[in-house]
XYZ file of C-alpha atoms in Angstrom:
674
model
C 0.000 0.000 0.000
C 2.675 2.454 0.988
C 4.757 1.511 -2.031
C 1.826 2.210 -4.371
C 1.317 5.660 -2.828
C 4.963 6.510 -3.444
C 4.673 5.498 -7.124
C 1.519 7.569 -7.604
C 3.103 10.603 -5.956
C 6.181 10.233 -8.141
C 4.021 10.087 -11.299
C 2.117 13.191 -10.172
C 5.424 14.998 -9.620
C 6.693 14.098 -13.115
C 3.406 15.268 -14.664
C 3.629 18.494 -12.707
C 7.214 19.050 -13.862
C 6.293 18.461 -17.499
C 3.379 20.866 -17.135
C 5.701 23.634 -15.737
C 8.290 23.037 -18.471
C 5.727 23.366 -21.257
C 4.425 26.608 -19.774
C 7.895 28.099 -19.215
C 9.080 27.663 -22.809
C 6.035 28.915 -24.670
C 7.233 30.768 -27.779
C 4.611 33.456 -27.407
C 2.886 35.530 -30.031
C 4.159 39.147 -30.263
C 1.735 41.405 -32.086
C 1.885 45.035 -33.293
C -0.607 47.615 -34.479
C 0.477 50.721 -36.407
C -1.833 53.492 -37.431
C -2.864 53.407 -41.070
C -1.832 55.985 -43.677
C 1.175 56.931 -45.775
C 4.425 57.576 -43.907
C 6.455 60.538 -45.186
C 9.410 62.528 -43.869
C 12.163 64.976 -44.773
C 15.825 64.023 -44.694
C 17.100 65.197 -41.319
C 13.760 64.588 -39.580
C 13.190 62.675 -36.374
C 10.287 60.557 -37.636
C 7.759 59.818 -34.828
C 5.896 56.528 -34.503
C 3.439 54.886 -32.114
C 3.105 51.108 -31.882
C 0.575 49.154 -29.820
C 2.522 46.042 -28.749
C 1.126 42.925 -27.115
C 1.789 39.281 -26.351
C -0.869 37.445 -24.306
C 1.384 34.474 -23.520
C 4.913 35.703 -22.853
C 6.206 39.043 -21.512
C 7.594 41.427 -24.134
C 11.241 42.518 -24.325
C 12.049 45.182 -26.965
C 10.634 47.112 -29.870
C 13.093 48.155 -32.566
C 12.433 50.703 -35.300
C 14.933 50.277 -38.160
C 15.288 52.590 -41.147
C 16.799 51.232 -44.365
C 18.023 53.124 -47.440
C 17.817 50.266 -49.913
C 19.549 47.343 -48.180
C 21.559 49.529 -45.819
C 20.491 50.020 -42.212
C 21.012 53.747 -41.601
C 19.221 54.397 -38.315
C 17.751 52.440 -35.409
C 15.777 53.143 -32.231
C 15.311 50.544 -29.444
C 12.514 50.780 -26.853
C 12.059 48.549 -23.811
C 8.562 47.048 -23.750
C 7.236 45.921 -20.366
C 3.477 45.949 -20.571
C 1.474 44.011 -23.138
C -1.232 46.006 -24.869
C 0.375 49.384 -24.265
C 1.239 52.088 -26.815
C 4.958 52.733 -27.287
C 6.070 56.003 -28.830
C 9.468 56.873 -30.220
C 11.394 58.591 -33.008
C 13.848 57.335 -35.602
C 16.325 59.732 -37.194
C 16.234 60.088 -40.985
C 19.904 60.660 -41.957
C 20.790 63.571 -44.234
C 23.394 62.453 -46.811
C 24.940 64.198 -49.834
C 23.740 63.519 -53.377
C 20.637 61.604 -52.221
C 17.536 62.856 -53.994
C 13.859 62.374 -53.121
C 13.018 58.702 -52.865
C 11.767 55.800 -50.782
C 13.002 54.159 -47.617
C 11.841 51.170 -45.587
C 10.838 51.502 -41.942
C 10.911 48.070 -40.269
C 9.522 47.414 -36.788
C 10.706 44.328 -34.894
C 8.898 43.293 -31.693
C 10.574 40.670 -29.501
C 9.474 38.879 -26.334
C 11.676 37.463 -23.607
C 11.798 34.069 -25.395
C 13.348 35.806 -28.446
C 10.251 35.234 -30.525
C 9.874 38.143 -32.955
C 7.348 39.580 -35.311
C 8.104 42.195 -37.988
C 6.167 44.837 -39.806
C 7.316 47.177 -42.614
C 6.162 50.520 -43.924
C 7.369 52.454 -46.945
C 8.539 55.966 -46.147
C 8.392 58.691 -48.803
C 11.454 60.943 -48.333
C 12.110 64.465 -49.590
C 15.004 66.888 -49.219
C 14.124 69.928 -47.117
C 14.310 73.349 -48.764
C 16.075 75.460 -46.142
C 15.108 79.145 -46.153
C 18.696 79.975 -45.144
C 21.879 78.430 -43.714
C 24.010 79.854 -40.895
C 27.818 80.005 -40.988
C 29.228 79.745 -37.446
C 32.915 80.543 -36.819
C 35.092 79.136 -34.043
C 34.279 82.131 -31.808
C 30.548 81.458 -32.130
C 29.924 84.404 -34.446
C 27.041 83.670 -36.829
C 26.623 84.836 -40.431
C 23.411 84.442 -42.417
C 23.885 82.577 -45.708
C 21.101 83.489 -48.112
C 19.510 81.043 -50.514
C 20.828 81.843 -54.002
C 19.117 78.957 -55.807
C 17.899 75.452 -55.015
C 20.454 73.904 -52.608
C 22.935 76.831 -52.973
C 23.693 79.294 -50.150
C 26.337 81.990 -49.753
C 27.536 84.868 -47.615
C 30.184 87.513 -48.307
C 32.098 89.219 -45.540
C 35.460 90.392 -44.234
C 36.444 87.055 -42.786
C 39.907 86.027 -41.524
C 42.260 84.708 -44.187
C 42.079 81.221 -42.646
C 38.644 81.009 -41.058
C 37.465 77.902 -39.200
C 33.703 77.523 -39.229
C 30.824 75.092 -39.674
C 27.369 75.253 -41.254
C 24.068 75.082 -39.370
C 20.595 74.726 -40.858
C 17.282 75.703 -39.262
C 14.581 73.196 -38.414
C 12.248 72.593 -41.351
C 8.827 71.001 -40.889
C 7.086 69.646 -37.823
C 9.699 66.940 -37.185
C 12.807 68.732 -38.425
C 16.142 69.079 -36.622
C 18.873 71.670 -36.591
C 21.634 70.086 -38.717
C 25.366 70.763 -38.410
C 27.935 70.229 -41.200
C 31.734 69.973 -40.921
C 34.646 67.516 -41.215
C 34.081 64.013 -39.840
C 36.823 61.721 -38.509
C 37.462 60.393 -42.012
C 38.064 63.910 -43.308
C 34.808 63.974 -45.232
C 32.261 66.756 -45.106
C 29.340 65.312 -43.164
C 26.319 66.130 -41.032
C 26.645 65.397 -37.332
C 26.949 66.825 -33.855
C 30.652 66.028 -33.405
C 32.087 67.313 -36.678
C 35.210 69.508 -36.799
C 35.231 73.021 -38.265
C 36.043 73.558 -41.923
C 39.024 75.792 -42.759
C 38.180 78.371 -45.388
C 40.889 80.298 -47.221
C 40.403 83.787 -48.587
C 41.905 87.275 -48.584
C 41.706 88.925 -45.201
C 42.119 92.453 -46.591
C 38.909 92.401 -48.598
C 35.553 90.592 -48.457
C 35.293 87.092 -49.856
C 32.396 84.721 -50.435
C 31.721 81.461 -48.588
C 29.399 79.034 -50.394
C 27.685 75.757 -49.490
C 25.625 73.386 -51.632
C 23.410 71.338 -49.308
C 22.909 68.631 -51.955
C 26.480 67.984 -53.152
C 28.253 69.324 -50.018
C 30.440 71.463 -52.275
C 31.963 74.305 -50.245
C 34.319 77.149 -51.069
C 36.839 78.611 -50.701
C 38.739 75.685 -49.145
C 42.441 75.615 -48.427
C 43.996 73.984 -51.482
C 47.609 73.169 -50.674
C 50.028 72.136 -53.417
C 53.421 70.808 -52.368
C 55.849 70.450 -55.257
C 52.930 70.592 -57.670
C 50.840 67.894 -56.000
C 47.800 68.361 -53.802
C 48.250 67.658 -50.110
C 45.430 65.601 -48.604
C 43.616 67.136 -45.644
C 43.772 64.813 -42.639
C 41.644 67.068 -40.467
C 40.987 70.754 -40.095
C 44.651 71.515 -39.273
C 46.870 68.947 -41.005
C 47.616 68.178 -44.649
C 49.701 65.250 -45.892
C 51.589 64.127 -48.980
C 53.884 61.154 -49.670
C 56.234 61.342 -52.629
C 59.866 61.062 -53.735
C 62.270 63.979 -53.502
C 65.838 64.514 -54.648
C 68.550 66.206 -52.633
C 68.774 69.877 -53.546
C 65.361 69.874 -55.214
C 63.519 73.193 -55.272
C 59.976 72.909 -53.911
C 57.190 75.414 -54.508
C 54.429 75.497 -51.885
C 51.068 76.903 -53.004
C 48.166 77.627 -50.663
C 50.288 78.289 -47.569
C 51.764 81.648 -46.678
C 55.101 80.512 -45.222
C 55.605 83.819 -43.428
C 55.962 82.929 -39.749
C 56.420 79.190 -40.388
C 59.238 77.331 -38.673
C 61.294 75.536 -41.309
C 63.041 72.379 -40.044
C 66.736 73.039 -40.847
C 67.492 69.322 -41.280
C 64.952 68.916 -44.078
C 64.479 72.273 -45.798
C 66.113 75.610 -46.470
C 63.841 78.533 -47.240
C 65.122 80.622 -50.124
C 64.657 84.355 -50.652
C 62.106 83.708 -53.419
C 59.886 81.739 -51.021
C 60.735 78.264 -52.343
C 62.080 75.427 -50.190
C 65.231 73.473 -50.973
C 65.105 69.807 -49.962
C 68.207 68.893 -47.914
C 68.253 65.093 -47.192
C 69.356 62.383 -49.599
C 67.065 61.183 -52.391
C 64.124 59.054 -51.326
C 60.444 58.852 -50.574
C 59.172 60.951 -47.688
C 55.915 61.759 -45.913
C 55.418 65.484 -45.358
C 52.709 66.725 -43.000
C 51.792 70.419 -42.879
C 50.621 71.504 -39.440
C 48.515 74.559 -40.258
C 47.893 75.464 -36.629
C 51.468 75.406 -35.357
C 52.933 76.365 -38.746
C 55.607 73.771 -39.441
C 56.247 70.694 -41.620
C 57.024 67.299 -40.097
C 58.894 64.865 -42.339
C 59.246 61.071 -42.164
C 61.448 58.835 -44.312
C 59.382 56.164 -46.080
C 60.005 52.799 -47.748
C 57.083 52.454 -50.104
C 53.994 53.048 -47.986
C 55.719 51.982 -44.758
C 57.988 53.975 -42.489
C 61.620 53.359 -43.359
C 64.044 51.474 -41.131
C 67.829 51.428 -40.959
C 69.201 49.014 -43.538
C 72.312 46.882 -43.136
C 74.238 49.196 -45.452
C 73.622 52.231 -43.215
C 70.989 53.942 -45.367
C 67.321 54.528 -44.593
C 66.133 55.951 -41.299
C 67.379 56.350 -37.743
C 64.733 57.059 -35.126
C 65.330 59.217 -32.047
C 63.618 58.448 -28.753
C 63.932 59.741 -25.203
C 63.771 62.840 -23.037
C 65.479 66.196 -23.388
C 64.822 66.168 -27.133
C 61.622 67.069 -28.940
C 60.118 68.596 -32.064
C 58.999 71.143 -33.072
C 59.777 72.232 -29.502
C 60.521 70.721 -26.110
C 56.829 70.884 -25.316
C 56.682 67.762 -27.519
C 59.516 65.599 -26.157
C 59.684 62.131 -27.724
C 59.846 60.164 -24.476
C 59.968 56.364 -24.480
C 56.596 55.684 -26.074
C 57.031 53.144 -28.866
C 55.779 54.517 -32.151
C 56.461 58.112 -31.094
C 60.050 58.153 -32.341
C 61.425 60.924 -34.556
C 62.743 60.253 -38.066
C 66.203 61.836 -38.307
C 67.303 63.336 -41.614
C 69.915 61.412 -43.616
C 71.634 64.633 -44.570
C 74.427 62.847 -46.439
C 74.922 59.162 -47.287
C 74.955 57.250 -43.970
C 75.135 60.503 -41.977
C 72.144 61.615 -39.897
C 71.587 64.902 -38.087
C 69.184 66.573 -35.679
C 69.538 70.351 -35.251
C 67.954 72.528 -32.613
C 68.275 75.394 -30.197
C 68.874 74.710 -26.496
C 65.924 75.767 -24.369
C 63.897 75.070 -21.217
C 61.817 71.945 -20.702
C 58.573 73.882 -20.332
C 57.407 76.903 -22.273
C 59.952 76.438 -25.032
C 59.668 78.115 -28.427
C 59.374 76.249 -31.714
C 62.895 75.350 -32.827
C 64.124 74.808 -29.243
C 64.642 71.043 -29.511
C 67.423 70.344 -26.970
C 66.827 70.707 -23.245
C 69.742 72.786 -22.006
C 70.050 71.023 -18.619
C 69.223 67.382 -19.398
C 69.388 64.919 -22.296
C 68.678 61.191 -22.164
C 67.969 59.752 -25.614
C 68.768 56.792 -27.862
C 68.807 55.928 -31.566
C 66.713 53.061 -32.947
C 66.591 51.230 -36.278
C 62.807 51.552 -36.460
C 59.903 53.557 -35.063
C 59.535 51.096 -32.204
C 61.522 48.970 -29.814
C 63.935 46.543 -31.465
C 67.257 47.220 -33.150
C 69.184 50.093 -31.627
C 72.538 51.833 -31.654
C 74.314 51.120 -28.393
C 77.713 50.807 -26.793
C 77.556 47.075 -27.528
C 77.274 48.019 -31.202
C 80.367 50.128 -30.655
C 78.612 53.501 -30.883
C 81.278 55.929 -29.699
C 81.490 59.665 -29.103
C 83.879 61.589 -31.350
C 86.773 63.163 -29.482
C 85.643 66.762 -30.061
C 82.248 66.097 -28.424
C 83.362 64.265 -25.282
C 83.234 67.527 -23.357
C 79.485 67.718 -24.030
C 78.067 64.155 -24.209
C 78.781 60.546 -23.353
C 77.281 57.140 -24.188
C 76.126 54.955 -21.281
C 77.436 51.398 -21.659
C 75.656 49.415 -18.958
C 72.242 48.051 -17.993
C 69.001 49.050 -19.602
C 70.476 52.442 -20.442
C 73.120 50.970 -22.743
C 73.397 53.300 -25.718
C 71.666 56.280 -24.100
C 73.169 59.621 -25.084
C 73.442 61.921 -22.058
C 75.190 65.169 -21.210
C 78.695 64.798 -19.831
C 79.053 65.117 -16.063
C 78.394 68.661 -14.872
C 77.589 69.970 -18.353
C 74.715 72.222 -19.349
C 74.136 73.551 -22.826
C 74.118 77.253 -23.569
C 70.483 78.337 -23.653
C 69.698 79.982 -26.975
C 72.661 78.412 -28.747
C 72.164 76.083 -31.709
C 73.513 72.517 -31.625
C 73.577 69.661 -34.112
C 73.487 65.998 -33.029
C 75.072 63.796 -35.703
C 75.328 60.016 -36.196
C 77.904 58.778 -38.727
C 77.597 55.175 -39.965
C 79.986 55.395 -42.907
C 82.296 52.854 -41.247
C 79.418 50.429 -40.664
C 76.383 50.132 -38.417
C 78.511 48.487 -35.731
C 81.161 51.231 -35.881
C 78.985 54.322 -35.583
C 80.044 57.600 -34.071
C 77.940 60.291 -32.464
C 78.711 63.963 -31.947
C 77.083 67.060 -30.499
C 78.507 70.337 -31.752
C 77.550 73.931 -31.096
C 77.156 75.691 -34.430
C 76.083 79.111 -33.144
C 76.142 80.719 -29.742
C 73.274 82.101 -27.728
C 73.671 85.570 -29.197
C 72.485 84.262 -32.538
C 68.730 84.548 -32.784
C 66.482 82.145 -34.690
C 66.355 82.484 -38.457
C 64.973 85.849 -39.626
C 61.185 85.792 -39.736
C 59.426 87.393 -42.680
C 56.736 89.749 -41.381
C 55.307 91.223 -44.556
C 56.083 91.950 -48.207
C 55.500 95.117 -50.222
C 55.385 95.305 -54.033
C 55.972 98.445 -56.133
C 54.968 99.058 -59.757
C 56.986 101.971 -61.196
C 55.631 103.513 -64.394
C 52.765 105.395 -65.949
C 49.369 105.947 -64.390
C 47.526 104.305 -67.293
C 49.219 100.971 -66.558
C 48.743 100.510 -62.839
C 48.543 97.167 -61.063
C 45.276 98.004 -59.362
C 43.921 94.705 -58.066
C 45.378 91.487 -56.737
C 47.702 89.778 -59.223
C 47.559 86.094 -60.142
C 49.443 85.280 -56.934
C 46.941 87.194 -54.804
C 49.456 89.998 -54.080
C 48.589 93.697 -54.016
C 50.893 96.404 -55.387
C 51.723 100.044 -54.732
C 51.668 102.170 -57.901
C 54.413 104.809 -58.120
C 53.416 106.746 -61.241
C 53.847 109.965 -63.183
C 52.010 113.036 -61.863
C 53.253 116.107 -63.743
C 50.754 118.981 -64.180
C 53.320 121.588 -65.206
C 52.353 123.226 -68.500
C 55.690 122.669 -70.198
C 55.456 118.946 -69.332
C 51.763 118.430 -70.072
C 52.506 116.075 -72.966
C 55.301 114.266 -71.151
C 55.314 111.584 -68.464
C 57.194 112.787 -65.418
C 57.119 112.007 -61.723
C 57.987 115.205 -59.920
C 60.664 115.570 -57.273
C 59.192 115.921 -53.795
C 56.157 113.750 -54.530
C 55.117 111.698 -51.502
C 53.373 108.346 -52.040
C 51.724 107.521 -48.715
C 49.290 104.859 -47.518
C 51.565 102.162 -48.854
C 50.045 98.698 -48.533
C 51.569 95.278 -48.105
C 50.936 92.262 -50.316
C 47.692 91.538 -48.435
C 46.378 95.059 -49.100
C 46.789 96.077 -45.470
C 47.777 99.697 -44.897
C 51.227 100.421 -43.484
C 52.549 103.676 -42.089
C 55.385 103.738 -44.606
C 55.915 106.457 -47.222
C 57.941 106.775 -50.425
C 59.255 110.250 -51.320
C 60.885 111.131 -54.658
C 64.150 112.967 -53.999
C 64.625 113.516 -57.731
C 62.625 113.950 -60.894
C 61.950 110.652 -62.733
C 60.916 110.086 -66.335
C 58.371 107.334 -66.999
C 57.557 105.239 -70.062
C 56.096 101.957 -71.265
C 57.874 101.653 -74.614
C 60.059 98.543 -74.673
C 59.018 97.247 -71.270
C 58.774 93.519 -70.591
C 55.159 92.774 -71.531
C 55.257 88.987 -71.249
C 57.175 88.061 -68.094
C 57.510 84.349 -67.355
C 56.359 83.274 -63.865
C 58.722 80.286 -63.970
C 61.595 82.745 -64.376
C 60.644 85.894 -62.464
C 58.388 84.287 -59.874
C 56.128 86.736 -58.047
C 57.534 89.717 -60.000
C 56.192 88.269 -63.264
C 53.254 90.678 -63.460
C 52.918 92.294 -66.910
C 51.342 95.511 -65.639
C 54.386 95.989 -63.390
C 57.204 94.897 -65.739
C 55.706 96.497 -68.857
C 56.356 100.130 -67.797
C 59.082 101.802 -65.770
C 60.773 104.815 -64.192
C 64.106 105.746 -65.769
C 66.938 108.241 -65.577
C 67.685 110.239 -68.714
C 70.963 110.029 -70.610
C 72.030 113.410 -69.183
C 71.252 112.448 -65.584
C 73.784 110.746 -63.363
C 71.345 109.399 -60.781
C 67.921 109.707 -59.221
C 66.642 108.496 -55.866
C 63.689 108.020 -53.554
C 63.427 107.450 -49.813
C 61.306 105.099 -47.737
C 60.370 106.707 -44.428
C 58.632 105.896 -41.130
C 60.076 102.378 -41.239
C 60.614 100.227 -38.150
C 64.240 100.493 -37.026
C 63.879 97.207 -35.126
C 63.293 95.374 -38.390
C 65.372 94.696 -41.474
C 64.425 95.159 -45.126
C 65.511 93.090 -48.111
C 65.154 94.525 -51.637
C 64.494 92.803 -54.971
C 64.797 95.161 -57.970
C 63.908 94.428 -61.600
C 64.731 96.603 -64.597
C 64.112 95.830 -68.280
C 63.960 97.902 -71.493
C 64.338 96.554 -75.022
C 67.498 98.051 -76.574
C 70.623 96.699 -78.273
C 72.755 99.102 -76.243
C 74.088 97.575 -73.026
C 72.359 99.382 -70.201
C 73.442 98.480 -66.688
C 72.092 100.015 -63.501
C 73.826 100.475 -60.197
C 71.449 100.243 -57.245
C 72.564 101.744 -53.936
C 70.406 101.109 -50.863
C 71.486 102.995 -47.765
C 70.183 103.214 -44.224
C 72.082 102.266 -41.098
C 74.112 100.049 -43.432
C 74.550 100.148 -47.213
C 74.056 97.595 -49.964
C 75.037 98.130 -53.593
C 74.826 96.016 -56.731
C 74.385 95.997 -60.491
C 71.680 94.825 -62.878
C 71.836 94.749 -66.673
C 68.496 95.858 -68.125
C 69.205 95.790 -71.881
C 71.664 94.545 -74.505
C 71.695 92.783 -77.844
C 70.292 89.245 -77.462
C 70.600 89.617 -73.687
C 67.296 87.803 -73.137
C 67.911 85.247 -75.906
C 68.226 85.370 -79.675
C 66.427 88.497 -80.872
C 65.396 89.482 -77.325
C 67.312 92.608 -76.373
C 66.239 93.028 -72.777
C 66.484 91.485 -69.338
C 63.932 88.716 -68.857
C 65.324 86.882 -65.832
C 67.791 88.755 -63.636
C 66.704 90.344 -60.358
C 69.011 92.338 -58.119
C 68.745 91.009 -54.546
C 70.199 92.880 -51.600
C 71.176 91.688 -48.178
C 69.120 93.018 -45.270
C 69.294 96.801 -44.833
C 68.311 98.535 -41.596
C 66.718 101.990 -41.342
C 68.909 104.882 -40.210
C 68.303 106.933 -37.084
C 65.479 108.760 -38.890
C 63.729 105.454 -39.748
C 64.620 105.887 -43.428
C 66.204 103.889 -46.246
C 67.287 105.631 -49.464
C 67.212 103.867 -52.856
C 69.463 105.429 -55.540
C 69.595 104.492 -59.245
C 72.676 105.401 -61.257
C 74.315 104.133 -64.422
C 77.324 101.965 -65.075
C 76.819 101.750 -68.856
C 74.222 102.978 -71.353
C 71.948 105.968 -71.788
C 68.586 105.257 -70.170
C 68.474 103.231 -66.959
C 65.073 101.762 -65.956
C 63.456 100.474 -62.772
C 60.270 98.524 -63.491
C 59.376 96.733 -60.265
C 60.548 96.447 -56.699
C 59.776 94.022 -53.886
C 60.649 94.660 -50.242
C 60.572 91.982 -47.549
C 60.398 93.069 -43.916
C 62.040 90.784 -41.315
C 62.196 90.423 -37.545
C 64.777 88.398 -35.548
C 67.593 90.163 -37.385
C 70.586 92.180 -36.244
C-alpha cells in the first residue's frame, strides 16, 4: 500500500514538472498595431511613430524601429517594452546624406518577447530633401553669419572674414519633425552632417571681403584651403593637417602653393627657405611623408620605404629614429619620451650621416625650434619607429673626441646606448647645436657627436613679417587689383601737371606716395618720397614676363612700364620713411627695357648700413636670340636697416648705357635680425 502511494506521488510529480516546463518555454505571439496611412518625412527629420505592442502568452522585451536606405540600415531606435497592450512612442532619425535625392526608404519594426520570438512589420517611407530658407555660418568664436539662398540647394555669404577662417554650417529646423543640422569635417576627413564634426578651414583674402558658399545637396563648399606641395595636392587629414607622400631629390627646389610661409618654422634638417619663397630639400634622395601643421605652422617629415615607415638598412641607409627625453620637435613641449611609435625620423643629410639640429631651451614653455633641453638629455637611436634594433655601446657607438666635453654614451644596464650630457655639463640656452650620427664605417662602428654651431647671441632664423610690391611707371598701366598670386601692389606713377610737361610723363621731385600697402592690401605707415625727378615710359618694357623665371615679380602691368633716368642724368633716388628700425628690409629690384645698347644700372640702398649692386636691363640678345632686354635677372640685396630717422634711401645710377630703368621692386620686412 505504501509503495503504491509513493509510485503515484512520483508520477504526479513528473506530470507536474512536465506541465511547468511546457508553460515556461512557450514561444509566445508578439503582435503590433500601427496606425494606417502613408508615412512621409524629410531628410534630417526625427520621424515619430506609435506602436501598440502585445503578447498574451509571454512578456515582451524590446521594440526596434529600423530605417533602411535600400539594403543599408542607416538608423535604429530601441525601446524597452514591459506591458502588453500598451502604446509605445518613439522617433527614428532620418539621416541627411549628400547627393541623395527624393526617394523611398523602408521603416521596419521588430517586436521581440523574452523568449526571443519576434514579429516584424514594414512601412514604406516617402522621403524628400528639405528646402532650407537659409543656412548659418558659425565661426570658431561662435559668431554667426546668415547665408542666403541663391538657388535650389545653394547658399552663400560675403564678408570680411579672416584669411584662414574655421567655421561650420548650421541649418534651421524645417517642418514639424525637423532638426537643426550641423555640417563639418568628420573623422574620415569627409564633409558630413553630425553633432561632433570639426570646423572647416576656409581660405580667402583677409584684406577684402570674400564669399563662402555651401551646396546642401552635393556638399560642395568654397573657398577651401587647397595646398600644393611640389605641384601635388596635399590631402587634408583634419581641419589643421595636410599630408603628402612622394619622392624627392637632394637639392630639389619645392614650390608650396596655398600656404603663406611667413611665420612658419622651417626644419633646418629637411628644408632651407630661399629668398624667393621656395624650399630646398636637404636630405638624400628618397620617398618621404610630409605633414603640414597649419595650426602650429611647421612641416614634419618622415622617411618612407614604399607606404611603410623606413628602417635602418644593413648598409647604413634609410632611417634612424630618435627616442627619449630632453629632445623634442617642433619644440621641447613635444619631447619624444619612451613611447614606442612616437620616435622621430632623423634626416639622412648625407649618405649614412644623420643629423638633428635645434636650439637649447627650457623643458617647459619652449619656443618652436628649441629642440634640446639645455640642462638634461637622455635619448637613444633606434633602427625603427619602435623597440627593437638600436645603436648602443655594444654596437660600438662611440662619441667623437671633439664632443666628449658635451656628451657621453652609457654602456651598462638598460640604459646601454643612451646619449646623455657629460658630467656637470649644461648647454648654452639659446645656442644652436647639431646631433650627428655617422655610420659610414658600418652600423657596428657608428660615431655620435654634439657640436655647437652658433652661440646664444644668434637669434632664430629671420622671420618674414610682410612683403610690399611696387609698380613703377605710368598711371595708365597701374597694377590696381590682386595679381595672379593674390598679391597687391603700390603704384608709383607719373604726376606732372606743369604746363611745359603736359605732354610728357614725369614724376615730380618731392612727390610723396603715402598709404603704402603690403601684399595683403593692409595699410602700413610707410611712405615713399621722390628725392629727384623721374621720367616714366612703357615703350620697350617687358610685356610677357615668365612666372617660372621671375616668380612673383612676373606681373605684366608691373614689368611692362618703368621709371628711368635720362641720358644726361647721373642718378635719381627716392626714400622710404617711417620704417621700423627694429626690423630689417631686403630689396628685390627688376629693370628691363628693349634696346641693343648695353644698359646696366647700379642700385645703392642705404640706411644704417649700405648695400650696392648691379643689374643689366638691356643689350643685344641679352634675353635670348632676338630678345634685347632682361627677362630673368633680379638684383637682390642683403638686409638693410633703417637709419636713425627710420629711413632707407634707394638710388639708381648708371654703369653703362643711356637710359636706366626700374620697373618693379619688392621689399621683404624681417624680424629676428641684427
